[in-house]
JSON list of C-alpha atoms in Angstrom, two decimals:
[
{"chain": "A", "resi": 1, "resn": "UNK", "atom": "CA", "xyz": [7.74, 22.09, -19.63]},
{"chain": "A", "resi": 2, "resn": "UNK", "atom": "CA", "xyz": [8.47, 20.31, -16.53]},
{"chain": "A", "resi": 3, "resn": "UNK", "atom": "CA", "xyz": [11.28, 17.43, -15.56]},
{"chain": "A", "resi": 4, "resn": "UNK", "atom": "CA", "xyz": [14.34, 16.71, -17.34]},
{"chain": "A", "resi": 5, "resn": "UNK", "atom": "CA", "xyz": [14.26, 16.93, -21.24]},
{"chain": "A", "resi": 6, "resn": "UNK", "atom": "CA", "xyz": [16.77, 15.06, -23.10]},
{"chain": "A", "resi": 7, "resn": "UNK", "atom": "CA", "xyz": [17.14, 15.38, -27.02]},
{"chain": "A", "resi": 8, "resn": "UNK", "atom": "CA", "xyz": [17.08, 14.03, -29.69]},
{"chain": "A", "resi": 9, "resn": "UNK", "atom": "CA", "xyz": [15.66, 10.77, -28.38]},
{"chain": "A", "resi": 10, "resn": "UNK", "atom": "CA", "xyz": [16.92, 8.49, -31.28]},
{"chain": "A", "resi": 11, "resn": "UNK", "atom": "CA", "xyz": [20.74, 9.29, -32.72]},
{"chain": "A", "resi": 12, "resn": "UNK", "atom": "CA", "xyz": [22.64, 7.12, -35.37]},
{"chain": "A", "resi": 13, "resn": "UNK", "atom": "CA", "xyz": [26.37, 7.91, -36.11]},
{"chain": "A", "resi": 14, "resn": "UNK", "atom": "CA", "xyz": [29.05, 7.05, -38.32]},
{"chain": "A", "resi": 15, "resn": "UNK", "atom": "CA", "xyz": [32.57, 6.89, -36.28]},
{"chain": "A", "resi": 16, "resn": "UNK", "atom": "CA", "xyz": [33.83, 9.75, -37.48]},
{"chain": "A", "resi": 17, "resn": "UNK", "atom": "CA", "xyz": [30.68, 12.05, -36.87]},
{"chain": "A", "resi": 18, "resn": "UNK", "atom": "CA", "xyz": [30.39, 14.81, -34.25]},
{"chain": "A", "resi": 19, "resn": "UNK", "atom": "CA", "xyz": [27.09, 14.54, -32.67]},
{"chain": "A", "resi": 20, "resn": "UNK", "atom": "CA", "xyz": [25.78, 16.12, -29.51]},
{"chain": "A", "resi": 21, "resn": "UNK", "atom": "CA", "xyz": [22.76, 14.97, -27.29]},
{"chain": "A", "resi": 22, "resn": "UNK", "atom": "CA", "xyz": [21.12, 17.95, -25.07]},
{"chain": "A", "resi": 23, "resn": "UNK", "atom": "CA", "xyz": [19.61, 17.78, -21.87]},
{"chain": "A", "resi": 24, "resn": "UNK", "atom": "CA", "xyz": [17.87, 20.38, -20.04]},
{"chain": "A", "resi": 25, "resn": "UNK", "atom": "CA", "xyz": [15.76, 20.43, -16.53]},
{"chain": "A", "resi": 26, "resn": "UNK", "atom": "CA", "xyz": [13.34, 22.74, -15.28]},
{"chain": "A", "resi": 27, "resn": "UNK", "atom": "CA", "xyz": [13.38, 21.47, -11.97]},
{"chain": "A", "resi": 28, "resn": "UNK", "atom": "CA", "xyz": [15.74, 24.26, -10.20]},
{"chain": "A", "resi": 29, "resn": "UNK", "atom": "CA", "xyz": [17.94, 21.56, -9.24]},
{"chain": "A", "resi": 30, "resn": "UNK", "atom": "CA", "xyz": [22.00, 22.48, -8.87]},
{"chain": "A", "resi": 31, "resn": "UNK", "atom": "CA", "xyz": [23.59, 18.86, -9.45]},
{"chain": "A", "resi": 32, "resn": "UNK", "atom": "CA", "xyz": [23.29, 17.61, -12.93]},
{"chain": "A", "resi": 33, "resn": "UNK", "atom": "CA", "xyz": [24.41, 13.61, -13.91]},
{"chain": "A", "resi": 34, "resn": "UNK", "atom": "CA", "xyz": [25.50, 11.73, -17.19]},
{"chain": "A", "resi": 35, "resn": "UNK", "atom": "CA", "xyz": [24.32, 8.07, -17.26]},
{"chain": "A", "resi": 36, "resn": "UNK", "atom": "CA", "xyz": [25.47, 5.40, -19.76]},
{"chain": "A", "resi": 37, "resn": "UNK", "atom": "CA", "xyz": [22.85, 2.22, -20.05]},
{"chain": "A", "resi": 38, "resn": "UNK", "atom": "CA", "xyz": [24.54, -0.56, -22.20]},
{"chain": "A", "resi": 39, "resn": "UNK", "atom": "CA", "xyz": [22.51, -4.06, -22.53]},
{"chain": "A", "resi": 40, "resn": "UNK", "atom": "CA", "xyz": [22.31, -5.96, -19.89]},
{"chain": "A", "resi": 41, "resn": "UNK", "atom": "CA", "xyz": [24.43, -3.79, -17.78]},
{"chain": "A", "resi": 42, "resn": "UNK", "atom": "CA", "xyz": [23.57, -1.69, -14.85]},
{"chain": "A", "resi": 43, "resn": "UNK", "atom": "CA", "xyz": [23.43, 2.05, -14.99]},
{"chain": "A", "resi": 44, "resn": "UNK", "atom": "CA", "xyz": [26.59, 3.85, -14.92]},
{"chain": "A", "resi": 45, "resn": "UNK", "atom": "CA", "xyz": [27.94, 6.79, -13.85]},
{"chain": "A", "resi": 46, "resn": "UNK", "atom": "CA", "xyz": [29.89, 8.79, -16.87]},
{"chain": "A", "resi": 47, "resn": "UNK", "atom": "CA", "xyz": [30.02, 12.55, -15.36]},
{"chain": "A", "resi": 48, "resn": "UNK", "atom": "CA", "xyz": [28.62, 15.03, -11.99]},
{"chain": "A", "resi": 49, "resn": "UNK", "atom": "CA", "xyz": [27.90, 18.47, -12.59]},
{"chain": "A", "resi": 50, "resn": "UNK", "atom": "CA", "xyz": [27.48, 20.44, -9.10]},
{"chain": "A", "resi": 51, "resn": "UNK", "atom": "CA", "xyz": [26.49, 24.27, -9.43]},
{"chain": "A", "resi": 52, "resn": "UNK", "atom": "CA", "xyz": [28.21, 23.76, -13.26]},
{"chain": "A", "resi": 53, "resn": "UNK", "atom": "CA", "xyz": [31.56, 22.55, -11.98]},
{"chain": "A", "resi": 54, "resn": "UNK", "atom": "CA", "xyz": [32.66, 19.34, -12.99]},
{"chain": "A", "resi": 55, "resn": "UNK", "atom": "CA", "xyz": [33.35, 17.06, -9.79]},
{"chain": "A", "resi": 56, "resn": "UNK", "atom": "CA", "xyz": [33.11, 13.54, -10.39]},
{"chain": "A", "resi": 57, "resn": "UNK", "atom": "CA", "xyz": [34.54, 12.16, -14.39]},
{"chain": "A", "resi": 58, "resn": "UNK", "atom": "CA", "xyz": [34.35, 7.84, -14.03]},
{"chain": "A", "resi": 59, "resn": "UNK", "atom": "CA", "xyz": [37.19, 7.14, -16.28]},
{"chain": "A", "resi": 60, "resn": "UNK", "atom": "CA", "xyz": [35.39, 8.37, -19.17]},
{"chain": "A", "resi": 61, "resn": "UNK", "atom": "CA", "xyz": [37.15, 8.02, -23.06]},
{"chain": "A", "resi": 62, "resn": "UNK", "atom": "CA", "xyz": [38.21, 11.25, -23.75]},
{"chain": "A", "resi": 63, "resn": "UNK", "atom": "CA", "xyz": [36.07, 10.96, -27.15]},
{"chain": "A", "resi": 64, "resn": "UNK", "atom": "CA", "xyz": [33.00, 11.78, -24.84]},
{"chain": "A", "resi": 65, "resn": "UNK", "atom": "CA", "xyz": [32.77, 15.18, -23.66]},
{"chain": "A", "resi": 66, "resn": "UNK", "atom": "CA", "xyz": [30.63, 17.12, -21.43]},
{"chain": "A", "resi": 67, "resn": "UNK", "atom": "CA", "xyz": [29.97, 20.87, -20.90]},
{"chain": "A", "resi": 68, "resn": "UNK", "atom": "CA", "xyz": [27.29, 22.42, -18.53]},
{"chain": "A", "resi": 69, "resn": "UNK", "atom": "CA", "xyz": [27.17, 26.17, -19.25]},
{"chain": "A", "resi": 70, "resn": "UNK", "atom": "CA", "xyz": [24.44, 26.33, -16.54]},
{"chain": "A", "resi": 71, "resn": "UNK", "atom": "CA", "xyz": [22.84, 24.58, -14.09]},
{"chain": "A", "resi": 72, "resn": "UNK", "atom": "CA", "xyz": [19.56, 24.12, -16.05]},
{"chain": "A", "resi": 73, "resn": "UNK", "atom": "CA", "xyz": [21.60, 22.55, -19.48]},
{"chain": "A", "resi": 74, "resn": "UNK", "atom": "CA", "xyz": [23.95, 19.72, -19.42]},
{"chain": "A", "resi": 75, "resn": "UNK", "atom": "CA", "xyz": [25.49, 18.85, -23.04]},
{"chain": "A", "resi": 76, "resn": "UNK", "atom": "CA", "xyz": [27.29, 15.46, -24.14]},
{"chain": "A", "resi": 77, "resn": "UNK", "atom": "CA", "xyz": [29.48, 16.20, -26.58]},
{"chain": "A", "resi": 78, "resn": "UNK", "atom": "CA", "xyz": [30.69, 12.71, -29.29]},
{"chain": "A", "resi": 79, "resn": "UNK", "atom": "CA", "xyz": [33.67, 12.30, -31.81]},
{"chain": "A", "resi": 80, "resn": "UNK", "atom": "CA", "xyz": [34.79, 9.51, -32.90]},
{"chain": "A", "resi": 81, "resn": "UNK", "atom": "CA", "xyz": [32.76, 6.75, -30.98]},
{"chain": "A", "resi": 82, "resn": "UNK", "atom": "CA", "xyz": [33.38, 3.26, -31.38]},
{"chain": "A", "resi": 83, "resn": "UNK", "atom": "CA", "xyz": [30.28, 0.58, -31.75]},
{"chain": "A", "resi": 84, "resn": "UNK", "atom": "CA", "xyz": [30.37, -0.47, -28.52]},
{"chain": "A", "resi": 85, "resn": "UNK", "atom": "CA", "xyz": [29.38, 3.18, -27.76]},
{"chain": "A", "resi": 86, "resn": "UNK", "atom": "CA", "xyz": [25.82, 1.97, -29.00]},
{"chain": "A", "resi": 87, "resn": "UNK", "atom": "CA", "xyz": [23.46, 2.63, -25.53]},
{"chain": "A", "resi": 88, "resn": "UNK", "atom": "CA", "xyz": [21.00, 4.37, -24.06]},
{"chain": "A", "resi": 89, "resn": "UNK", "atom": "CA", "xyz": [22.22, 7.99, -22.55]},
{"chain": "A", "resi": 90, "resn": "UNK", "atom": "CA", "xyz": [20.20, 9.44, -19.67]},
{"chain": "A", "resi": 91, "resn": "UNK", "atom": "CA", "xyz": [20.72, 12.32, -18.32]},
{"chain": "A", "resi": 92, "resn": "UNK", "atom": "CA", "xyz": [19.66, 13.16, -14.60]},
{"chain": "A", "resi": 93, "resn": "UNK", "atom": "CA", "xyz": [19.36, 16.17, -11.72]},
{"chain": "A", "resi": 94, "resn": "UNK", "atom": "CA", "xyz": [19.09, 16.33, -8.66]},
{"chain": "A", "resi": 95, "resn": "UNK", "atom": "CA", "xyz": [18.67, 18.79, -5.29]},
{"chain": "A", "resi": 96, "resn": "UNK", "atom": "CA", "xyz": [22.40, 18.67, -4.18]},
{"chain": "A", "resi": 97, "resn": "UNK", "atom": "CA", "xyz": [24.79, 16.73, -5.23]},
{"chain": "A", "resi": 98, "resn": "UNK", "atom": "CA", "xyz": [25.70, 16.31, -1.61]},
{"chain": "A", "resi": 99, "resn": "UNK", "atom": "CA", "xyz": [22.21, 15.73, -0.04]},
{"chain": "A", "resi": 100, "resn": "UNK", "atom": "CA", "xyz": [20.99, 12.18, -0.06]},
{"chain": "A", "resi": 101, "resn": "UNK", "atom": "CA", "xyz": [17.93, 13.25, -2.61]},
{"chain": "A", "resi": 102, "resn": "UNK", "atom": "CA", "xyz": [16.77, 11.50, -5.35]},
{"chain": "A", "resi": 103, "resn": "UNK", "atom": "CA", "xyz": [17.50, 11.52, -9.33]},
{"chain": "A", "resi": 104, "resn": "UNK", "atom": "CA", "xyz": [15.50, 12.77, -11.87]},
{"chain": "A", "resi": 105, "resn": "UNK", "atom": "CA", "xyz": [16.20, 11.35, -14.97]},
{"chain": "A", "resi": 106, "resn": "UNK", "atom": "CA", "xyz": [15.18, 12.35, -18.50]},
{"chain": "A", "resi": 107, "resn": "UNK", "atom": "CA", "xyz": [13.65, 9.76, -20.74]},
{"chain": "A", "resi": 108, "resn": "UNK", "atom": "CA", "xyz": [17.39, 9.22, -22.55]},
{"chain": "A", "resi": 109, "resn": "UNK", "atom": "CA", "xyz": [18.68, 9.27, -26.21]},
{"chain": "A", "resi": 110, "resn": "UNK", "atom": "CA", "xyz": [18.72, 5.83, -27.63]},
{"chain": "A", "resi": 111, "resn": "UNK", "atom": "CA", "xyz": [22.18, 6.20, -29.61]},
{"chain": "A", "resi": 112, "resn": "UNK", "atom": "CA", "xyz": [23.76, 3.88, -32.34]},
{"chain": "A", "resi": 113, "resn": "UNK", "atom": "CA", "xyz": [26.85, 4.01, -33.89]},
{"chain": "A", "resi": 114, "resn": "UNK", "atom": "CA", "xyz": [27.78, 2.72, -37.54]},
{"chain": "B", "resi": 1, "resn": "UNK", "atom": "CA", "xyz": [33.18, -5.58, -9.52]},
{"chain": "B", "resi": 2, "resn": "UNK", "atom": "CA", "xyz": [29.51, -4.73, -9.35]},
{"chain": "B", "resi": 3, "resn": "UNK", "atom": "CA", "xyz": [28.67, -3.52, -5.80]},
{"chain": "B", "resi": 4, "resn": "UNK", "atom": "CA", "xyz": [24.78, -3.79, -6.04]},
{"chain": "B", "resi": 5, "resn": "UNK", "atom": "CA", "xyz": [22.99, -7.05, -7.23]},
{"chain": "B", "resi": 6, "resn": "UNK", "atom": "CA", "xyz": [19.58, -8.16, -8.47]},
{"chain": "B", "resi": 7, "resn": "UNK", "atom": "CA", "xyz": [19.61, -11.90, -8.69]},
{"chain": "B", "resi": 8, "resn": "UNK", "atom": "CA", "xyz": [16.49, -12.29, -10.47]},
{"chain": "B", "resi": 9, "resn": "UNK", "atom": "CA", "xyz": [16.26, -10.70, -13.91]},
{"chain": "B", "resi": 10, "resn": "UNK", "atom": "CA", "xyz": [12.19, -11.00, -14.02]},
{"chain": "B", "resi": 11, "resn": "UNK", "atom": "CA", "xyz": [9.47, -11.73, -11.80]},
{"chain": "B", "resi": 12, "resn": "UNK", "atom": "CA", "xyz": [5.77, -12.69, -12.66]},
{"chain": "B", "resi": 13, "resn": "UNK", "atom": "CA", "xyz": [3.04, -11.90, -10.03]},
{"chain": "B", "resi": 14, "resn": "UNK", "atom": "CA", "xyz": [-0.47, -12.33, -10.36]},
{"chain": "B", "resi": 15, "resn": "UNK", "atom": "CA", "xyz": [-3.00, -8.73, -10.23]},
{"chain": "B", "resi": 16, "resn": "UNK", "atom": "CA", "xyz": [-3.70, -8.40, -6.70]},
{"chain": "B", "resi": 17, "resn": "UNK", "atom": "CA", "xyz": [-0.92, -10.63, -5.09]},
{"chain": "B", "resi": 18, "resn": "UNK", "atom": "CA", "xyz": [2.29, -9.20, -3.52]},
{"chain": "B", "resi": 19, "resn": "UNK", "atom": "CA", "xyz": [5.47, -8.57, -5.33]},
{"chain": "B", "resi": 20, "resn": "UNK", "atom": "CA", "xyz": [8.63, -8.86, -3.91]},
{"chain": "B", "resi": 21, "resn": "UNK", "atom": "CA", "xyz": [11.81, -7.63, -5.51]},
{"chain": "B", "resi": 22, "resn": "UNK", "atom": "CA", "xyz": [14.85, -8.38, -3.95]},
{"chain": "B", "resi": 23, "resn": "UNK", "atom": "CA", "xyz": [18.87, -6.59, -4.14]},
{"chain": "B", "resi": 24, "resn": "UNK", "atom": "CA", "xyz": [21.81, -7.45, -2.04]},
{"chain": "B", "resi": 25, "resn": "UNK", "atom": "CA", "xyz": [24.54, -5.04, -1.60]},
{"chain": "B", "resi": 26, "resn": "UNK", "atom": "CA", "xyz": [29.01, -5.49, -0.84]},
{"chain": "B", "resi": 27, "resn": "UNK", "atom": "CA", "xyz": [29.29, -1.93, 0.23]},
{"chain": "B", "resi": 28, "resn": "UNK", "atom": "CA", "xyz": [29.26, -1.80, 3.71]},
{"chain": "B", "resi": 29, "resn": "UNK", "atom": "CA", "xyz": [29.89, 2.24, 3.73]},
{"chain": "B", "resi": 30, "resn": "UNK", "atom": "CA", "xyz": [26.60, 2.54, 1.65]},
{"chain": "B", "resi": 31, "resn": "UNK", "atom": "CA", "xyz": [24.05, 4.40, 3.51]},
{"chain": "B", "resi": 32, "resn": "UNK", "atom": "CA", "xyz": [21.29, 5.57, 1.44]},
{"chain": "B", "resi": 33, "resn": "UNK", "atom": "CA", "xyz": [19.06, 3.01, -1.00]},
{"chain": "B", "resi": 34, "resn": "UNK", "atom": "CA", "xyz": [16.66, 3.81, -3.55]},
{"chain": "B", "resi": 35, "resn": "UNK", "atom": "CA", "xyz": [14.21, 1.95, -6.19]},
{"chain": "B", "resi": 36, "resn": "UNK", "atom": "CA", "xyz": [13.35, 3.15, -9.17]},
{"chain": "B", "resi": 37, "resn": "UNK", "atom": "CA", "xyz": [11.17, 2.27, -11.66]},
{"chain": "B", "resi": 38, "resn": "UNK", "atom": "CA", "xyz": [11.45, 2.29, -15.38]},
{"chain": "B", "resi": 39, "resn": "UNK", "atom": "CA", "xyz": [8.87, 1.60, -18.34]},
{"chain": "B", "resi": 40, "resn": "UNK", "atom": "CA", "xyz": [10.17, 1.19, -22.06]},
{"chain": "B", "resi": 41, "resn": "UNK", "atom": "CA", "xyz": [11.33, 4.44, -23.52]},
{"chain": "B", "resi": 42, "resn": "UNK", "atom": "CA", "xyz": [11.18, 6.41, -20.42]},
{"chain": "B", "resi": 43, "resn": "UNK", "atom": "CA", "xyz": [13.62, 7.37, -18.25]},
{"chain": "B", "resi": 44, "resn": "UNK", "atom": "CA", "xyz": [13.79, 5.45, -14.62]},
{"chain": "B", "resi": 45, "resn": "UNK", "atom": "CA", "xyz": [11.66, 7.69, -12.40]},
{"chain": "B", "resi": 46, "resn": "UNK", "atom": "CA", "xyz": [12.24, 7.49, -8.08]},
{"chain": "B", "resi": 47, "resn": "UNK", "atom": "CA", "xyz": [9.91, 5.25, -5.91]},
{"chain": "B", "resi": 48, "resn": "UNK", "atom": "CA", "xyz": [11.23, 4.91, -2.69]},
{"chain": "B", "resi": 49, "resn": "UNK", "atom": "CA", "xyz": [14.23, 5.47, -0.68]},
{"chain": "B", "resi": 50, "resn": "UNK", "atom": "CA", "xyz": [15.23, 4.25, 2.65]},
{"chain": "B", "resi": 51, "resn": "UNK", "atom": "CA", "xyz": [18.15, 5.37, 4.58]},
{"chain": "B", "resi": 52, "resn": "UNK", "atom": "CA", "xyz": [20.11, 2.96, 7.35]},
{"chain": "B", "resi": 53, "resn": "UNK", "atom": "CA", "xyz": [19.20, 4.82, 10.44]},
{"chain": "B", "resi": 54, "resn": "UNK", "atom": "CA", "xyz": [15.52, 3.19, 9.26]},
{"chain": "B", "resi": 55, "resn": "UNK", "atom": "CA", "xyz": [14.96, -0.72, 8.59]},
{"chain": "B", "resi": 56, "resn": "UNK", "atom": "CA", "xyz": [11.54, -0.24, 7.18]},
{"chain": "B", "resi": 57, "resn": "UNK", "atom": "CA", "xyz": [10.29, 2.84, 5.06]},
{"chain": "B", "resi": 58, "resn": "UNK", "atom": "CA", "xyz": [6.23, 2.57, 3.33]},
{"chain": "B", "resi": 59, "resn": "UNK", "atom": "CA", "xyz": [4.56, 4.75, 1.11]},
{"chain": "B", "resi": 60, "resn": "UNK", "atom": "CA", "xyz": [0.94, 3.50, -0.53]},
{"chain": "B", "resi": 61, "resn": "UNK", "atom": "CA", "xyz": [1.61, 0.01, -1.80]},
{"chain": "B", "resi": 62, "resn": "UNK", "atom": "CA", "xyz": [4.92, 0.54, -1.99]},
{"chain": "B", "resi": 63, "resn": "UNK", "atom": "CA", "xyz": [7.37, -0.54, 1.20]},
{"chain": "B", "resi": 64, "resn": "UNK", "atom": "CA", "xyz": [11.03, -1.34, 1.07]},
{"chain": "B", "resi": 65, "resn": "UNK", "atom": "CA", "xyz": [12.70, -3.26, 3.65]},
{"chain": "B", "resi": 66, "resn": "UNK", "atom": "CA", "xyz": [16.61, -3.09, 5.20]},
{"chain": "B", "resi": 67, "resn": "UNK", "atom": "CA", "xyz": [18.71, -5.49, 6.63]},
{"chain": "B", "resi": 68, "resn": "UNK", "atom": "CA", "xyz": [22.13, -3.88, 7.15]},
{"chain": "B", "resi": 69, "resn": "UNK", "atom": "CA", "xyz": [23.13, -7.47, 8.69]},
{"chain": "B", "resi": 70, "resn": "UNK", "atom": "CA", "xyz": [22.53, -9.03, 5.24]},
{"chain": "B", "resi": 71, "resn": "UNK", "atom": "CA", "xyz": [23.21, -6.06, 3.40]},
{"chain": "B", "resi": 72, "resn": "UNK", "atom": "CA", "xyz": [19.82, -6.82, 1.77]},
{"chain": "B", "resi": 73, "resn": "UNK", "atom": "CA", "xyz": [16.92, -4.62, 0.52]},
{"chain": "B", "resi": 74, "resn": "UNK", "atom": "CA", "xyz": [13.88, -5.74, -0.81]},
{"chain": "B", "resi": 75, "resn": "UNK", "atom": "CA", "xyz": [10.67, -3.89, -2.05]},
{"chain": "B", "resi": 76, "resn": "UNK", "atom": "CA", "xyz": [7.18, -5.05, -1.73]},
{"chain": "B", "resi": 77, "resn": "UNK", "atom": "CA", "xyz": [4.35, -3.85, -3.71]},
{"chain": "B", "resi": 78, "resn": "UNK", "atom": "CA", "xyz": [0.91, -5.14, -2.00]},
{"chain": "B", "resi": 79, "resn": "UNK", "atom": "CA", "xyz": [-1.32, -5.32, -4.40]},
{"chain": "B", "resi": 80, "resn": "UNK", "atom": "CA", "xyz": [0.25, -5.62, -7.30]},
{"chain": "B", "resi": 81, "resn": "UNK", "atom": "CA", "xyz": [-0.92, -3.96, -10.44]},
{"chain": "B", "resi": 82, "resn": "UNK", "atom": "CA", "xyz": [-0.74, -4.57, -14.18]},
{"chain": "B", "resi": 83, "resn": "UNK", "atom": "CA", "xyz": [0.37, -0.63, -14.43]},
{"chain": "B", "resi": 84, "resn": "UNK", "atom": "CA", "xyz": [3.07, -2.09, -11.63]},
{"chain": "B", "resi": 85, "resn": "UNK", "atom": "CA", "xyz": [4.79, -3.78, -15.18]},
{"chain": "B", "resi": 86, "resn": "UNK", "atom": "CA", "xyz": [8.15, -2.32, -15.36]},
{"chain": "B", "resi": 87, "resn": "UNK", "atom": "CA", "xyz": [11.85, -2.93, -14.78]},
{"chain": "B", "resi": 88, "resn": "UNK", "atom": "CA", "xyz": [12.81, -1.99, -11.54]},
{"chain": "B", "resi": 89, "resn": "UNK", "atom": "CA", "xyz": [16.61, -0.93, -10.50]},
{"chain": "B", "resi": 90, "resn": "UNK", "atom": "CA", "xyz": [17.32, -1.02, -6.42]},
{"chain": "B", "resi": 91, "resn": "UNK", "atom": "CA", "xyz": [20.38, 1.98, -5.71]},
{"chain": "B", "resi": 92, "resn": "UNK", "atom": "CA", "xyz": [22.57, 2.67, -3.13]},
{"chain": "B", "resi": 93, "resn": "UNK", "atom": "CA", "xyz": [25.35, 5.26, -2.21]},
{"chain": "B", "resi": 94, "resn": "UNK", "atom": "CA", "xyz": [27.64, 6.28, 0.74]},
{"chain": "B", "resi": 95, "resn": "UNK", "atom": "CA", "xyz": [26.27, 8.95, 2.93]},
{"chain": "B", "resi": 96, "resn": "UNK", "atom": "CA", "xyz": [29.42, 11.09, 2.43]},
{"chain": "B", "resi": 97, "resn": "UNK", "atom": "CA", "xyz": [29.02, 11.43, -1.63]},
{"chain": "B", "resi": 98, "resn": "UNK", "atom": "CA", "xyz": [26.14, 10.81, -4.27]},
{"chain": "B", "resi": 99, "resn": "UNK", "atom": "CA", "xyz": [28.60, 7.67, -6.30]},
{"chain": "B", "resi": 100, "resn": "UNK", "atom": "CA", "xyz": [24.79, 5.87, -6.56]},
{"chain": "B", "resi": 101, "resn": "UNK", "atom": "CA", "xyz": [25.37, 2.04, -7.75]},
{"chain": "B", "resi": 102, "resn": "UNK", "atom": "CA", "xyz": [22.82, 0.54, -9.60]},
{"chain": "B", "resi": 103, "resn": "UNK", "atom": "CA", "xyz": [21.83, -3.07, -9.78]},
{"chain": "B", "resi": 104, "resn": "UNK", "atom": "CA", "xyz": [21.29, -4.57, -13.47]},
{"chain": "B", "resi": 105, "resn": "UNK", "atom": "CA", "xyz": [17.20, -4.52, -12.82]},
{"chain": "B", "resi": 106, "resn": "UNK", "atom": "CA", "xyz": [14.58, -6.84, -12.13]},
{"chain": "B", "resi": 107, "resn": "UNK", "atom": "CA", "xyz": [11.77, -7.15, -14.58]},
{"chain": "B", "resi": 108, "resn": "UNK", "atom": "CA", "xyz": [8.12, -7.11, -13.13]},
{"chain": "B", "resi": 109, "resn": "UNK", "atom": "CA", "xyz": [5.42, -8.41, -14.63]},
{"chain": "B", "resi": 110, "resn": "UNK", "atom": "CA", "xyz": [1.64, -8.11, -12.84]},
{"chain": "B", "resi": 111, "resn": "UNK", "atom": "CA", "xyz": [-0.88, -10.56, -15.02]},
{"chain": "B", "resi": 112, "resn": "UNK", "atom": "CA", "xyz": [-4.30, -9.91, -14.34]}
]
């Protein structure tokens, strides 16, 4: 398989489930991204993964958290979300985190919380 | 306060005709721009980047344009297609770090 693989695709959760969404890329890439798409909002920027060290966290709730064990797998881990954690979750790679080269995203997890 | 802006939430082009899709930037330390292109239930996938040492970058039907005066980028499709139907997100970042901004999107419809 080739590209960035994100599952599942579709997620519902109750508030006080623990969920996780996986992503995985096959691309040999050594930067690895979190993405948060909310409705009519632009894309942004949750967590940076370079060579599997955390570098960049945007003022993320606590009650998301990620773990890369790798640089081909990037995990989002969830407790406790709120409704307005309802969005799309894409997960992306690229070259180097600190060459100007493009994303490759992975076609998301569509997630809703009850 | 959002740093990367796409005035126009949809455009409709006729097959064949050019389609331009505009995005105006505040960050005068960004340095490197990018489009991307995203159908429903897929993930955006890269198009076309430009960097500001260029003004002018074109690949296929596919050219983006830079004024750094303006802070203004715009991308041109010529001709459009009705597999050109997507939402398309104009990015930018600082040279020194990989913080890309993304604008909210500008729908793109091609009617044949």
């Amino acid at each position: 398989e080739t590209g960035v693989t994100q599952t599942p695709r579709h997620l519902v959760m109750g508030m006080t489930n623990k969920k996780s969404l996986k992503c995985e890329q096959h691309l040999g890439h050594n930067a690895m991204y979190w993405y948060k798409q909310s409705a009519k909002k632009p894309l942004e920027l949750m967590f940076v993964y370079s060579l599997e060290e955390r570098v960049e966290n945007n003022s993320v709730p606590s009650r998301f958290s990620p773990e890369c064990p790798n640089s081909s797998h990037l995990f989002l881990h969830l407790h406790t979300l709120q409704p307005e954690d309802s969005a799309l979750y894409l997960c992306a790679s690229s070259q180097d985190r600190l060459i100007n080269s493009p994303l490759h995203f992975g076609n998301g997890t569509r997630l809703t919380v009850t | 306060d959002q740093q990367v802006k796409q005035n126009s939430p949809s455009l409709s082009v006729q097959e064949g005709r050019i389609s331009i899709l505009n995005c105006d930037y505040t960050n005068s330390m960004f340095d490197y721009f990018l489009w991307y292109k995203k159908y429903p239930a897929e993930g955006p996938t890269f198009l076309i980047s430009i960097s500001s040492i260029k003004d002018k970058n074109e690949d296929g039907r596919f050219t983006v344009f830079l004024n750094k005066s303006a802070k203004h980028l715009s991308l041109h499709i010529v001709p459009s297609q009705p597999g050109d139907s997507a939402v398309y997100f104009c990015a930018a970042s600082p040279y020194s770090g990989y913080a890309l901004n993304f604008g909210k999107g500008t729908s793109l419809l091609v009617t044949p």
